[in-house]
GROMACS .gro file of C-alpha atoms in nm:
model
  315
    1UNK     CA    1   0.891   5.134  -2.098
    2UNK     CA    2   0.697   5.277  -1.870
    3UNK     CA    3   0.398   5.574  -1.866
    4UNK     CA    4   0.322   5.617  -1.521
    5UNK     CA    5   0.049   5.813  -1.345
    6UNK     CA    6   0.111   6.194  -1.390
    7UNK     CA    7   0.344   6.451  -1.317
    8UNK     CA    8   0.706   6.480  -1.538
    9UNK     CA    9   0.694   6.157  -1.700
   10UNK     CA   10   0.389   6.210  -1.910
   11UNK     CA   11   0.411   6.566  -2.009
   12UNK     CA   12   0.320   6.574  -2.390
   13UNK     CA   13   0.194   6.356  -2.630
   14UNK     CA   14   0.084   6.440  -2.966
   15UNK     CA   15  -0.203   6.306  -3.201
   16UNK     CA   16  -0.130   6.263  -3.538
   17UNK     CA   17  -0.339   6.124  -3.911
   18UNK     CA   18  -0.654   6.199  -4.086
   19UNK     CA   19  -0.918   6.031  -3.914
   20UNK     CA   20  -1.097   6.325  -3.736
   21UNK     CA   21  -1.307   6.097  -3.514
   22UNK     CA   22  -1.076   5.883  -3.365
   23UNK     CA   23  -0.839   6.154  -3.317
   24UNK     CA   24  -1.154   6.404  -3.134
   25UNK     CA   25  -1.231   6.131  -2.930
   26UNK     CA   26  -0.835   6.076  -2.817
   27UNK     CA   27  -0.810   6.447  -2.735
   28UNK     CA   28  -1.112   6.422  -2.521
   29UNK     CA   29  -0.932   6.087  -2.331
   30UNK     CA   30  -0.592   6.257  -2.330
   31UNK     CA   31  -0.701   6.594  -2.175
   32UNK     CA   32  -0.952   6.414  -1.910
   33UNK     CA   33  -0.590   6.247  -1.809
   34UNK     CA   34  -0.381   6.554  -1.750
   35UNK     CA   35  -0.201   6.513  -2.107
   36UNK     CA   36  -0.084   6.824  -2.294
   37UNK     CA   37  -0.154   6.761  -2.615
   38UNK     CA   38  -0.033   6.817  -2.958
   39UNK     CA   39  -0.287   6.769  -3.257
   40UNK     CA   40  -0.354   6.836  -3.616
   41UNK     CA   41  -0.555   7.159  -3.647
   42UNK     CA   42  -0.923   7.031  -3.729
   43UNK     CA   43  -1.085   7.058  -4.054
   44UNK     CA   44  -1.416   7.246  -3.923
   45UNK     CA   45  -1.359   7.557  -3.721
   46UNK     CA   46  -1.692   7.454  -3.536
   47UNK     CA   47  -1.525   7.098  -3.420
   48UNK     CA   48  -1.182   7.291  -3.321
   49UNK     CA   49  -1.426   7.542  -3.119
   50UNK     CA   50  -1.587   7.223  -2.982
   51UNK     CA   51  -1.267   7.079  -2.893
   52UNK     CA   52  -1.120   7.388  -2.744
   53UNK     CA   53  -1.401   7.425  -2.498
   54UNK     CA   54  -1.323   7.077  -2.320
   55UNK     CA   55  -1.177   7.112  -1.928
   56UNK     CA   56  -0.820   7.162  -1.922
   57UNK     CA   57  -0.815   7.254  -2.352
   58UNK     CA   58  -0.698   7.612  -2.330
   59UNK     CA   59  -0.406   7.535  -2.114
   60UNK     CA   60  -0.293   7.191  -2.269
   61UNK     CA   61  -0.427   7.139  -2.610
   62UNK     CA   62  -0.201   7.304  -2.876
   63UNK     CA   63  -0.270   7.308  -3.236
   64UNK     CA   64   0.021   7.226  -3.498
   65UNK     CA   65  -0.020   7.203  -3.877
   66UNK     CA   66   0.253   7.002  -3.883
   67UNK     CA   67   0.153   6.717  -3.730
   68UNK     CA   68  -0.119   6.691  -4.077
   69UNK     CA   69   0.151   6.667  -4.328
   70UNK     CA   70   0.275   6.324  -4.281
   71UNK     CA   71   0.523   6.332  -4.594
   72UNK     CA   72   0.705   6.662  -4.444
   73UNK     CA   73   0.952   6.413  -4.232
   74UNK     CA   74   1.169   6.688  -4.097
   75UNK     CA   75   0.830   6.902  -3.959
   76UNK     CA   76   0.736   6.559  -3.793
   77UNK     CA   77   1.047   6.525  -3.591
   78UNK     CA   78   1.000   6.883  -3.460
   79UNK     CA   79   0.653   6.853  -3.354
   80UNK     CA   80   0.735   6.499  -3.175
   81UNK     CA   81   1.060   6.689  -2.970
   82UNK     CA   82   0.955   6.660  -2.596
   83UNK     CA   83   0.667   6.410  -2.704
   84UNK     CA   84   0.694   6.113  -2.464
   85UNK     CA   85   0.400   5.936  -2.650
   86UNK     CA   86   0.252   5.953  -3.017
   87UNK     CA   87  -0.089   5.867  -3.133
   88UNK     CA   88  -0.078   5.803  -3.508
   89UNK     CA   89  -0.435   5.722  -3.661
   90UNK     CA   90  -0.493   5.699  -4.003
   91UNK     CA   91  -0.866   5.698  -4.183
   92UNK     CA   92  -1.027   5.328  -4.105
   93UNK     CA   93  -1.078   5.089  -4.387
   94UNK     CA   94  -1.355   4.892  -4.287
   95UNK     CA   95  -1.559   4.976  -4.578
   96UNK     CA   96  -1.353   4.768  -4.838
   97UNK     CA   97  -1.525   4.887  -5.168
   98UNK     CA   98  -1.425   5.258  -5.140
   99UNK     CA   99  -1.052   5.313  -5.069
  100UNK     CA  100  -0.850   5.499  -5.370
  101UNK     CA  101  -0.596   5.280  -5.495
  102UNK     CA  102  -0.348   5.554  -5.514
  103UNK     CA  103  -0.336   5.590  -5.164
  104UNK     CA  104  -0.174   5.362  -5.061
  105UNK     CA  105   0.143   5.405  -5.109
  106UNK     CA  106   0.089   5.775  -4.928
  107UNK     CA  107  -0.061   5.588  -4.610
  108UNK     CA  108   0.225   5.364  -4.630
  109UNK     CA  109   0.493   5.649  -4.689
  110UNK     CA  110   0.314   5.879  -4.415
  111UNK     CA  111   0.337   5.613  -4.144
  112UNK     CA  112   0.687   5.547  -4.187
  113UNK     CA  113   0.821   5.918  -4.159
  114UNK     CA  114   0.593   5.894  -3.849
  115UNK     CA  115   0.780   5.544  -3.714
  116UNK     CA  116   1.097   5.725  -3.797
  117UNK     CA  117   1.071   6.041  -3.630
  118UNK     CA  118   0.953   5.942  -3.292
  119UNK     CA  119   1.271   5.750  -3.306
  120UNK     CA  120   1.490   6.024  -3.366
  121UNK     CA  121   1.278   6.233  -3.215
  122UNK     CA  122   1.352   5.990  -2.870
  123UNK     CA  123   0.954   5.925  -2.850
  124UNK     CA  124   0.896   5.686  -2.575
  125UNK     CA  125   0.625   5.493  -2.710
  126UNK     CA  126   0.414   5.486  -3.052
  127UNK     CA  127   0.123   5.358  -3.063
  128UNK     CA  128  -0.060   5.321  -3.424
  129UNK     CA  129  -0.426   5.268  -3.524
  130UNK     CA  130  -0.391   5.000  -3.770
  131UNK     CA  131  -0.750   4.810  -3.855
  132UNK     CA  132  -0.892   4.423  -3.822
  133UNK     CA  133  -0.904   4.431  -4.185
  134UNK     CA  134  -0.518   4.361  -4.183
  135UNK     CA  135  -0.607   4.028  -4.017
  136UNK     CA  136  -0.931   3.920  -4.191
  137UNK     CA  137  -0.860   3.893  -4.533
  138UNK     CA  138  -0.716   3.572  -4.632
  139UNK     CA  139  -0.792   3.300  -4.950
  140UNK     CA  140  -0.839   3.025  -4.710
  141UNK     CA  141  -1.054   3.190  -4.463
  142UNK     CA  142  -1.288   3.376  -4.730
  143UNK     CA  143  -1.379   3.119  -4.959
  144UNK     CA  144  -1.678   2.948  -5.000
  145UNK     CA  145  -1.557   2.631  -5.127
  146UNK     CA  146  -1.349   2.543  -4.776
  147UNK     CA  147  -1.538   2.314  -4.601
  148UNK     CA  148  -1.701   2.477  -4.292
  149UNK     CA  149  -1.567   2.203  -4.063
  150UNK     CA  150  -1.180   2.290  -4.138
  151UNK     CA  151  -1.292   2.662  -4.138
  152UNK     CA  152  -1.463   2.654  -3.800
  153UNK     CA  153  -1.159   2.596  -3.535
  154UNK     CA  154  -0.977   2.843  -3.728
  155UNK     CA  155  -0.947   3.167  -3.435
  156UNK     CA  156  -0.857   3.483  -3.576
  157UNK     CA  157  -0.618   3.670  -3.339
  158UNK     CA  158  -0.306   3.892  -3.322
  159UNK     CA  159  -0.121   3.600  -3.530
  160UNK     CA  160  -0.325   3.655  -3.827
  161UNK     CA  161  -0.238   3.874  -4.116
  162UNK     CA  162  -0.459   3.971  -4.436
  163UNK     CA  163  -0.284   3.805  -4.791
  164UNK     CA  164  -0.205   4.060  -4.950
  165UNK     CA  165  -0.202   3.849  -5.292
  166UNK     CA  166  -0.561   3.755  -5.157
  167UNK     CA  167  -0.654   4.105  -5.123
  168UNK     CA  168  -0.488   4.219  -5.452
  169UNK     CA  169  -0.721   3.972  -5.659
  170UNK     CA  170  -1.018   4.115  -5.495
  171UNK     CA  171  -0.926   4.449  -5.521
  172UNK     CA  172  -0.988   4.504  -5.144
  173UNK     CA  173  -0.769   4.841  -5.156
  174UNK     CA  174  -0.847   4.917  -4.801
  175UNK     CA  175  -0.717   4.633  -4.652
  176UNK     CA  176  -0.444   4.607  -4.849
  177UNK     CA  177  -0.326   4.975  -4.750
  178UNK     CA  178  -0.355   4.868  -4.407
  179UNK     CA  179  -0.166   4.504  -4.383
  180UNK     CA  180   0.118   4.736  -4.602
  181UNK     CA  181   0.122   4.963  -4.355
  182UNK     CA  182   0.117   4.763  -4.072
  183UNK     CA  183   0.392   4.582  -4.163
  184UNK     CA  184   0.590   4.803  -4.264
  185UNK     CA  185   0.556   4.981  -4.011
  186UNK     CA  186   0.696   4.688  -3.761
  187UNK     CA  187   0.981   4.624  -3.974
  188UNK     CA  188   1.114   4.983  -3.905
  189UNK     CA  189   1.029   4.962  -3.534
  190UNK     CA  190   1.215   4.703  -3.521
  191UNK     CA  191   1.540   4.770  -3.703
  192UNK     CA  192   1.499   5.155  -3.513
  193UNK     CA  193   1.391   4.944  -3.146
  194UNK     CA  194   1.141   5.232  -3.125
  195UNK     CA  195   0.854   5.071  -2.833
  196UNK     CA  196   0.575   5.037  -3.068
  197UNK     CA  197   0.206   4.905  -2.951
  198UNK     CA  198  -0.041   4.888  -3.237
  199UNK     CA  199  -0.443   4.836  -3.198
  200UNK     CA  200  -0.647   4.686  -3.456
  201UNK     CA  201  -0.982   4.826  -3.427
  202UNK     CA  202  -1.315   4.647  -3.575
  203UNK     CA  203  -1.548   4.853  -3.741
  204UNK     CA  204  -1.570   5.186  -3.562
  205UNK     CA  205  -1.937   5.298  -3.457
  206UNK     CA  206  -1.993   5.674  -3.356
  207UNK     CA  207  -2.003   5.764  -2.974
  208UNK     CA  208  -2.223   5.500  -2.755
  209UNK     CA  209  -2.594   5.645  -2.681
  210UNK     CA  210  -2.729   5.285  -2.722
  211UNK     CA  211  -2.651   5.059  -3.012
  212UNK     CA  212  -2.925   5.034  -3.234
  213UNK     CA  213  -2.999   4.844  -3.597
  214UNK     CA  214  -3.056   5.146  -3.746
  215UNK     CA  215  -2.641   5.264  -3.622
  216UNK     CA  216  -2.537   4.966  -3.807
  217UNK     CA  217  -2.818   4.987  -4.132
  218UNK     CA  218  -2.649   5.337  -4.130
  219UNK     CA  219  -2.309   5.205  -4.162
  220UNK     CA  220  -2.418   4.964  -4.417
  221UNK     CA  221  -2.582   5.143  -4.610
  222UNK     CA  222  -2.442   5.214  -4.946
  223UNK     CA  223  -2.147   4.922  -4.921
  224UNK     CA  224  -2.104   4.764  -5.214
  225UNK     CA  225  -1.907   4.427  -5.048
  226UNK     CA  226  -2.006   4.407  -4.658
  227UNK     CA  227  -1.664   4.416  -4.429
  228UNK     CA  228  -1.460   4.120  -4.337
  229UNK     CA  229  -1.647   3.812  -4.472
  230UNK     CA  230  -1.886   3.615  -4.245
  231UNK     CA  231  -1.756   3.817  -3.942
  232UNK     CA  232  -1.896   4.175  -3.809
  233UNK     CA  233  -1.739   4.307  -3.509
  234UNK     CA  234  -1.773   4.611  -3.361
  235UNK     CA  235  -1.651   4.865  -3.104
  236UNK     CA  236  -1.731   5.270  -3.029
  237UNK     CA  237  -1.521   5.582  -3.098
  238UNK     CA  238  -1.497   5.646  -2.711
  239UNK     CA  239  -1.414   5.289  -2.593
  240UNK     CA  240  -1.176   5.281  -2.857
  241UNK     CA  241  -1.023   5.618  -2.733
  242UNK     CA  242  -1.001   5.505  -2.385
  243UNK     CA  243  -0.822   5.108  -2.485
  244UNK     CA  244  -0.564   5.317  -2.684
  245UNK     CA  245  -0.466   5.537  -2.373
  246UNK     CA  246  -0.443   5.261  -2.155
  247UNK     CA  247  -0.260   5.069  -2.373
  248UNK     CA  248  -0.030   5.311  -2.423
  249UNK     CA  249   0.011   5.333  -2.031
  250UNK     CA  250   0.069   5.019  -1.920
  251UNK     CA  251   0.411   4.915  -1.945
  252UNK     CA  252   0.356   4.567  -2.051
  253UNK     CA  253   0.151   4.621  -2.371
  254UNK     CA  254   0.331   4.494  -2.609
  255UNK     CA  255   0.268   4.392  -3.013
  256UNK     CA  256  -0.106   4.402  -3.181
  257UNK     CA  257  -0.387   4.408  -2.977
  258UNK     CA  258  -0.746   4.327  -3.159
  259UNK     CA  259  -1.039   4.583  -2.985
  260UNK     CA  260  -1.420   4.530  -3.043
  261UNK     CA  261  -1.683   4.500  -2.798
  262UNK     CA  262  -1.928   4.266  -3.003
  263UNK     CA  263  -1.909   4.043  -3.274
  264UNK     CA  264  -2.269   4.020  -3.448
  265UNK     CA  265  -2.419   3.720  -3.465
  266UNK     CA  266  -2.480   3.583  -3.859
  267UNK     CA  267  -2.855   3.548  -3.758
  268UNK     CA  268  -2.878   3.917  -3.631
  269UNK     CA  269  -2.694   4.092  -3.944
  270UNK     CA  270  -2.875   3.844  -4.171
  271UNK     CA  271  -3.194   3.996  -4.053
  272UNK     CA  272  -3.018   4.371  -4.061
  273UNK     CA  273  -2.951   4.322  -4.406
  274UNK     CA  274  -3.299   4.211  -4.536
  275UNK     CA  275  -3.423   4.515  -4.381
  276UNK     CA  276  -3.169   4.736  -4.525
  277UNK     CA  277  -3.158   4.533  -4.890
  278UNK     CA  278  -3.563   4.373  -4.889
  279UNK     CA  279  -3.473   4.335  -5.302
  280UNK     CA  280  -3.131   4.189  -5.288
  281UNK     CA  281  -3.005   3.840  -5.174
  282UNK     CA  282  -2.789   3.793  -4.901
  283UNK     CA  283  -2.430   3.720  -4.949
  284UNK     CA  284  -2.389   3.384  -4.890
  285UNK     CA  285  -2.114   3.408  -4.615
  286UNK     CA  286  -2.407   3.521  -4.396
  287UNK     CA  287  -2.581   3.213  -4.443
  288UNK     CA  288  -2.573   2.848  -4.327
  289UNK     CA  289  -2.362   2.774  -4.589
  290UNK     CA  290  -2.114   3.027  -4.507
  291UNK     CA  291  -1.780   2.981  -4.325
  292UNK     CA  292  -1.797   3.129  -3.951
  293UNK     CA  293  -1.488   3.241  -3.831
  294UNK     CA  294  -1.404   3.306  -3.452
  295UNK     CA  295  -1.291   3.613  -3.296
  296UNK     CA  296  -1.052   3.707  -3.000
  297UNK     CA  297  -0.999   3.981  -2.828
  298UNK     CA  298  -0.794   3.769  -2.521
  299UNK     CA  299  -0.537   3.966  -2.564
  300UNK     CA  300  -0.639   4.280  -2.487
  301UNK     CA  301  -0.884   4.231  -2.193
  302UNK     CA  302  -0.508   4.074  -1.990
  303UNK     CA  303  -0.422   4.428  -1.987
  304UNK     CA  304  -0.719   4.475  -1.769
  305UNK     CA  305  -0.898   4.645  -2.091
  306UNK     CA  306  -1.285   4.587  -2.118
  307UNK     CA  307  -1.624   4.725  -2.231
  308UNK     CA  308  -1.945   4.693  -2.135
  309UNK     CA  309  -2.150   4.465  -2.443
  310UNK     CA  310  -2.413   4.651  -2.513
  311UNK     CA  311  -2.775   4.509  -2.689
  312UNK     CA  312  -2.867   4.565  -2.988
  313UNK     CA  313  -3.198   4.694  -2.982
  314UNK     CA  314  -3.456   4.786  -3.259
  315UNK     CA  315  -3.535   5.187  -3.306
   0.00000   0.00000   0.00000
């Protein structure tokens, strides 16, 4: 499968899910690249106004209600008709403590009439936001009682999948929704042979000024369980944007492909959390004590994918 450089062969593509940011920041990527676009209409009239007002917008960015109503499977294959490329994001789950239970089975459902209509709807490629929460979560990597030594080789990469047993017990909703999803959604690619390409994102910061403590006190602030135990990765809306389009250009992405830009070191969010939480302890999977996992994101930088790391700085 192919997406080359312009003309013909990369007409339309069309943005599809819930998450507004992600999907803003794809416009924005898709446009500056000579797409014409098809998108959910935005919540906001202001961001729509916003959006409209980017280069190229009023010739190639058309709005569609029914790319927003993933269960209406017939409406879905219409919209996708002439699409040679669909960009399905769904709201992250990074934060584990605050996902509804009863949606999963609508995230799951919705992603599926997605997978199958861009095969019948002869869509070149798909490719899917799924999250690194559907890798993280396992028994054997998140307890405290493995020893750290047999925890410490252990390299989390495109291999890895969250238990969902594991996350059941916990009641980690989020990731459960997305390991579902995820692989659900690769068992119908598979049995429909529709080219599928599917990024797993780590937590999702807003648009990159400079990345600061207080960015990531912000994020934390308010979560109940901290994201994927003894492991903090990040990456930024617009990087993100940009490694989805160019993964779904090159013709040899293939599979899951994890994106941050920086994994936090346990020292530096042990000291963000004691200024966030001066009066509460500090989960224990931040400590010495804790089990520190390793990250990859090997994968992805092959395809010629990277980001600048940016500092962490105080203000």
């Amino acid at each position: 499968m192919g997406i080359d450089g312009g003309g013909e062969a990369r007409k339309h593509v069309c943005v599809t899910g819930n998450w507004g940011l992600l999907s803003s920041w794809l416009l924005r990527s898709l446009l500056e690249r000579g797409y014409n676009v098809r998108s959910a209409i935005p919540k906001s009239a202001d961001e729509a106004a916003e959006l409209m007002a980017l280069p190229g917008a009023e010739e190639r960015l058309e709005w569609t209600q029914l790319a927003a109503d993933l269960m209406d499977y017939g409406s879905l294959v219409e919209v996708f008709k002439g699409c040679v490329g669909v960009f399905h994001t769904t709201s992250p789950s990074d934060l584990v403590s605050n996902y509804p239970p009863e949606m999963i089975d609508l995230e799951v459902r919705g992603t599926l009439n997605v997978v199958e209509a861009c095969s019948n709807a002869a869509v070149n490629r798909l490719l899917l936001t799924s999250s690194l929460s559907a890798m993280v979560w396992d028994q054997h990597r998140n307890s405290e009682t493995v020893p750290v030594a047999s925890a410490a080789g252990a390299c989390i990469d495109e291999k890895c999948w969250s238990n969902l047993d594991f996350c059941r017990s916990k009641k980690l909703w989020g990731p459960l929704a997305k390991t579902m999803t995820e692989k659900a959604a690769w068992a119908l690619a598979r049995d429909k042979e529709l080219d599928m390409v599917v990024i797993n994102p780590a937590i999702v910061l807003g648009p990159k000024i400079t990345t600061s403590r207080a960015s990531i006190m912000a994020y934390l602030k308010g979560v109940k369980e901290l994201p994927q135990s003894g492991l903090f990765a990040y990456v930024h809306v617009e990087d993100l944007a940009q490694a989805e389009v160019s993964a779904f250009e090159i013709p040899e992405a293939s599979g899951r492909y994890i994106c941050y830009e920086r994994v936090v070191s346990e020292l530096e969010l042990v000291d963000i959390i004691r200024k966030l939480y001066p009066h509460r302890s500090v989960p224990s999977r931040f400590s010495k004590s804790g089990n520190p996992h390793v990250l990859t994101n090997e994968k992805l930088r092959k395809l010629g994918i990277t980001f600048q790391t940016s500092e962490i700085v105080d203000c």
